[in-house]
Short mmCIF file of C-alpha atoms in Angstrom, two decimals:
data_model
loop_
_atom_site.label_atom_id
_atom_site.label_comp_id
_atom_site.label_asym_id
_atom_site.label_seq_id
_atom_site.Cartn_x
_atom_site.Cartn_y
_atom_site.Cartn_z
CA MET L 256 -29.43 31.81 -2.67
CA LEU L 257 -28.55 30.75 0.86
CA LYS L 258 -26.88 33.46 2.91
CA VAL L 259 -23.32 32.51 3.72
CA MET L 260 -21.79 33.24 7.12
CA HIS L 261 -18.24 34.38 6.50
CA PRO L 262 -15.69 32.72 8.81
CA ALA L 263 -12.86 34.74 10.30
CA ALA L 264 -9.19 33.96 9.74
CA ASN L 265 -7.13 31.98 12.25
CA SER L 266 -3.80 30.12 12.29
CA PRO L 267 -3.51 27.05 14.53
CA ASN L 268 -0.23 25.18 14.21
CA PRO L 269 0.12 22.35 11.67
CA THR L 270 0.79 19.65 14.28
CA SER L 271 -2.45 20.38 16.12
CA GLN L 272 -4.31 20.40 12.79
CA TRP L 273 -2.93 16.96 11.92
CA GLU L 274 -3.94 15.68 15.37
CA ASP L 275 -7.44 17.13 14.85
CA LEU L 276 -7.84 15.02 11.73
CA THR L 277 -6.57 11.84 13.37
CA LYS L 278 -9.07 12.29 16.22
CA ILE L 279 -12.03 12.80 13.88
CA GLY L 280 -11.56 9.37 12.34
CA THR L 281 -10.93 7.74 8.99
CA PRO L 282 -13.12 7.84 5.88
CA ASP L 283 -14.97 4.69 4.88
CA LEU L 284 -12.70 2.88 2.42
CA THR L 285 -15.73 1.85 0.35
CA GLU L 286 -16.13 5.56 -0.47
CA TRP L 287 -12.43 6.09 -1.21
CA ASP L 288 -12.85 6.80 -4.94
CA ASN L 289 -15.34 9.54 -4.20
CA ILE L 290 -13.07 11.00 -1.52
CA LYS L 291 -10.13 11.14 -3.97
CA THR L 292 -12.37 12.82 -6.52
CA GLN L 293 -13.66 15.39 -4.06
CA LEU L 294 -10.17 16.31 -2.84
CA ASP L 295 -8.92 16.85 -6.38
CA LEU L 296 -11.99 18.92 -7.33
CA VAL L 297 -11.63 21.21 -4.31
CA LEU L 298 -8.01 21.82 -5.31
CA LEU L 299 -9.12 22.37 -8.91
CA ALA L 300 -11.57 25.06 -7.76
CA LEU L 301 -8.85 26.75 -5.71
CA GLU L 302 -6.39 26.60 -8.64
CA THR L 303 -8.79 28.07 -11.16
CA LEU L 304 -10.01 30.85 -8.87
CA THR L 305 -6.59 31.99 -7.63
CA GLY L 306 -4.25 30.96 -10.46
CA ILE L 307 -1.97 29.00 -8.11
CA GLY L 308 -0.10 25.95 -9.35
CA SER L 309 2.02 23.09 -8.08
CA GLU L 310 4.75 25.40 -6.74
CA ALA L 311 2.31 27.01 -4.31
CA MET L 312 1.09 23.58 -3.22
CA LEU L 313 4.64 22.33 -2.61
CA SER L 314 5.46 25.54 -0.72
CA ALA L 315 2.39 24.94 1.46
CA ALA L 316 3.60 21.40 2.13
CA ILE L 317 6.91 22.83 3.39
CA ASP L 318 5.11 25.42 5.55
CA LEU L 319 3.09 22.62 7.12
CA GLY L 320 6.00 20.20 7.58
CA LEU L 321 4.49 17.77 5.07
CA GLU L 322 7.33 17.68 2.54
CA SER L 323 8.02 14.01 3.35
CA LYS L 324 4.50 13.16 2.16
CA VAL L 325 4.40 15.59 -0.79
CA PRO L 326 8.07 16.06 -1.68
CA ASP L 327 7.93 17.18 -5.32
CA ARG L 328 5.81 17.86 -8.41
CA VAL L 329 5.80 14.20 -9.47
CA ALA L 330 4.52 13.06 -6.07
CA LEU L 331 1.84 15.76 -6.12
CA TRP L 332 0.80 14.81 -9.67
CA ARG L 333 0.54 11.14 -8.69
CA LEU L 334 -1.61 11.98 -5.68
CA ARG L 335 -3.97 14.01 -7.82
CA GLN L 336 -4.00 11.36 -10.54
CA SER L 337 -5.51 9.01 -7.95
CA ASN L 338 -8.80 10.78 -8.74
CA PRO L 339 -10.60 8.09 -10.80
CA LEU L 340 -12.20 10.75 -13.03
CA ARG L 341 -8.82 11.86 -14.37
CA LYS L 342 -7.61 11.06 -17.87
CA GLY L 343 -4.83 8.55 -18.35
CA GLN L 344 -3.67 5.66 -16.21
CA GLY L 345 -0.01 6.65 -15.96
CA GLY L 346 1.16 7.48 -12.46
CA ARG L 347 -2.14 6.67 -10.81
CA LYS L 348 -1.71 5.23 -7.34
CA LYS L 349 -3.73 4.52 -4.27
CA LEU L 350 -4.11 7.52 -1.99
CA ASP L 351 -3.55 6.48 1.61
CA VAL L 352 -5.12 8.13 4.64
CA GLU L 353 -2.00 10.11 5.57
CA GLU L 354 -1.68 11.44 2.02
CA ALA L 355 -5.36 12.43 2.06
CA ARG L 356 -4.85 14.27 5.36
CA SER L 357 -1.83 16.03 3.84
CA LEU L 358 -3.87 17.23 0.84
CA VAL L 359 -6.63 18.45 3.18
CA LEU L 360 -4.15 20.53 5.21
CA ILE L 361 -2.45 21.90 2.07
CA THR L 362 -5.80 22.83 0.52
CA CYS L 363 -7.03 24.65 3.63
CA HIS L 364 -3.67 26.39 4.14
CA LEU L 365 -3.84 27.77 0.59
CA ALA L 366 -7.52 28.67 0.92
CA LYS L 367 -6.67 30.67 4.03
CA GLN L 368 -3.92 32.51 2.13
CA HIS L 369 -6.46 33.48 -0.54
CA GLN L 370 -9.40 34.03 1.78
CA GLU L 371 -9.93 37.65 0.74
CA LEU L 372 -10.36 36.67 -2.92
CA ILE L 373 -12.63 33.75 -2.00
CA ARG L 374 -14.79 36.06 0.16
CA ARG L 375 -15.03 38.59 -2.64
CA ALA L 376 -16.11 35.92 -5.12
CA VAL L 377 -18.77 34.50 -2.76
CA SER L 378 -20.06 38.01 -1.97
CA LEU L 379 -20.36 38.66 -5.71
CA LEU L 380 -22.25 35.38 -6.09
CA GLU L 381 -24.71 36.48 -3.40
CA GLN L 382 -25.15 39.88 -5.04
CA MET L 383 -25.82 38.33 -8.44
CA ALA L 384 -28.40 35.98 -6.93
CA GLU L 385 -30.15 38.82 -5.11
CA SER L 386 -30.40 40.86 -8.30
CA ASP L 387 -31.49 37.78 -10.28
CA ARG L 388 -28.48 37.97 -12.60
CA GLU L 389 -26.33 35.16 -13.96
CA PRO L 390 -22.99 34.67 -12.16
CA HIS L 391 -21.18 34.86 -15.52
CA GLN L 392 -22.12 38.55 -15.71
CA ALA L 393 -19.62 39.35 -12.96
CA ALA L 394 -16.10 39.35 -14.42
CA LEU L 395 -14.45 37.55 -11.49
CA LEU L 396 -17.08 34.81 -11.43
CA GLY L 397 -17.20 34.52 -15.22
CA ASP L 398 -13.43 34.07 -15.42
CA TYR L 399 -13.50 31.50 -12.61
CA ILE L 400 -16.36 29.49 -14.11
CA ASP L 401 -14.73 29.46 -17.56
CA ALA L 402 -11.34 28.42 -16.11
CA PHE L 403 -12.93 25.71 -13.97
CA CYS L 404 -14.99 24.25 -16.82
CA ASN L 405 -12.09 24.35 -19.29
CA THR L 406 -9.60 22.80 -16.86
CA TYR L 407 -12.09 20.13 -15.80
CA GLN L 408 -12.68 19.16 -19.43
CA GLU L 409 -8.92 19.09 -20.12
CA ARG L 410 -8.09 16.85 -17.17
CA MET L 411 -11.09 14.57 -16.68
CA GLU L 412 -12.41 11.70 -18.74
CA GLU L 413 -15.17 12.68 -21.15
CA ASP L 414 -18.64 12.21 -19.70
CA GLU L 415 -21.65 12.95 -21.87
CA GLU L 416 -23.76 13.52 -18.75
CA ILE L 417 -21.58 16.44 -17.61
CA SER L 418 -23.04 19.56 -19.24
CA THR L 419 -21.71 23.10 -18.96
CA ASP L 420 -24.62 23.88 -16.61
CA LEU L 421 -23.66 20.99 -14.30
CA LEU L 422 -20.01 22.05 -14.31
CA THR L 423 -21.01 25.64 -13.54
CA HIS L 424 -23.16 24.44 -10.65
CA LEU L 425 -20.23 22.32 -9.37
CA ALA L 426 -17.80 25.25 -9.69
CA LEU L 427 -20.08 27.56 -7.68
CA LYS L 428 -20.77 24.93 -5.01
CA LEU L 429 -17.04 24.36 -4.58
CA LEU L 430 -16.47 28.12 -4.38
CA VAL L 431 -18.84 28.39 -1.40
CA ASP L 432 -17.22 25.31 0.16
CA LEU L 433 -13.80 26.98 -0.19
CA LEU L 434 -15.00 29.90 1.92
CA PHE L 435 -15.66 27.54 4.82
CA TYR L 436 -12.41 25.65 4.30
CA SER L 437 -10.51 28.96 4.45
CA GLY L 438 -11.74 29.80 7.95
CA PRO L 439 -11.02 28.51 11.46
CA GLY L 440 -11.39 24.75 11.60
CA GLY L 441 -11.48 24.57 7.80
CA HIS L 442 -9.36 21.42 7.82
CA ARG L 443 -11.91 19.75 10.11
CA ARG L 444 -14.78 20.88 7.88
CA LEU L 445 -13.15 19.46 4.76
CA TRP L 446 -12.17 16.17 6.42
CA LEU L 447 -15.70 15.71 7.78
CA ALA L 448 -17.13 16.52 4.34
CA LEU L 449 -14.93 13.78 2.87
CA ILE L 450 -16.08 11.29 5.51
CA ASP L 451 -19.74 12.21 5.10
CA ARG L 452 -19.87 12.46 1.33
CA SER L 453 -21.22 9.34 -0.31
CA THR L 454 -22.60 10.62 -3.62
CA LYS L 455 -20.55 10.75 -6.78
CA PHE L 456 -20.41 13.93 -8.86
#
């Protein structure tokens, strides 16, 4: 298990964060489906670890001055339905660059709010690895993995190649990613990850 450096908390203002993302550049549109998938999965990990729902996401949008881009539950649902892995065609729309930036800032804002829980979960993961025990044996991790796997299977199209082991691996990878997105510059880390990522889950 790779040792994880734990970032410290910080709170730059939302306008400067938005400008940071515009300066970094724009994802390759040929990878757009994968980017939409990744954004939704990061939010899914955050939801299933912390128990937050759409109200918390909409509240974060208001905190960040993004309510014009994510004004209500329906708009948020449509943005998340743009993930091509999701069940059902209803409400699916193209996710534009500004909407993607908005979801990045909302995700990192919420991760920062729950940083203590995320840190605790990652520390537990490290401890379990060091003692050669399965993550499921820790209650917090077991609950998170179960919630992630169940919610993934409820929301995503059936895929015979996705086993419980693969979903568990994905859940734990996203958990470690969330730690970095919860720290200073987390929005830049997530945006760069979206730009750089070219492999489909």
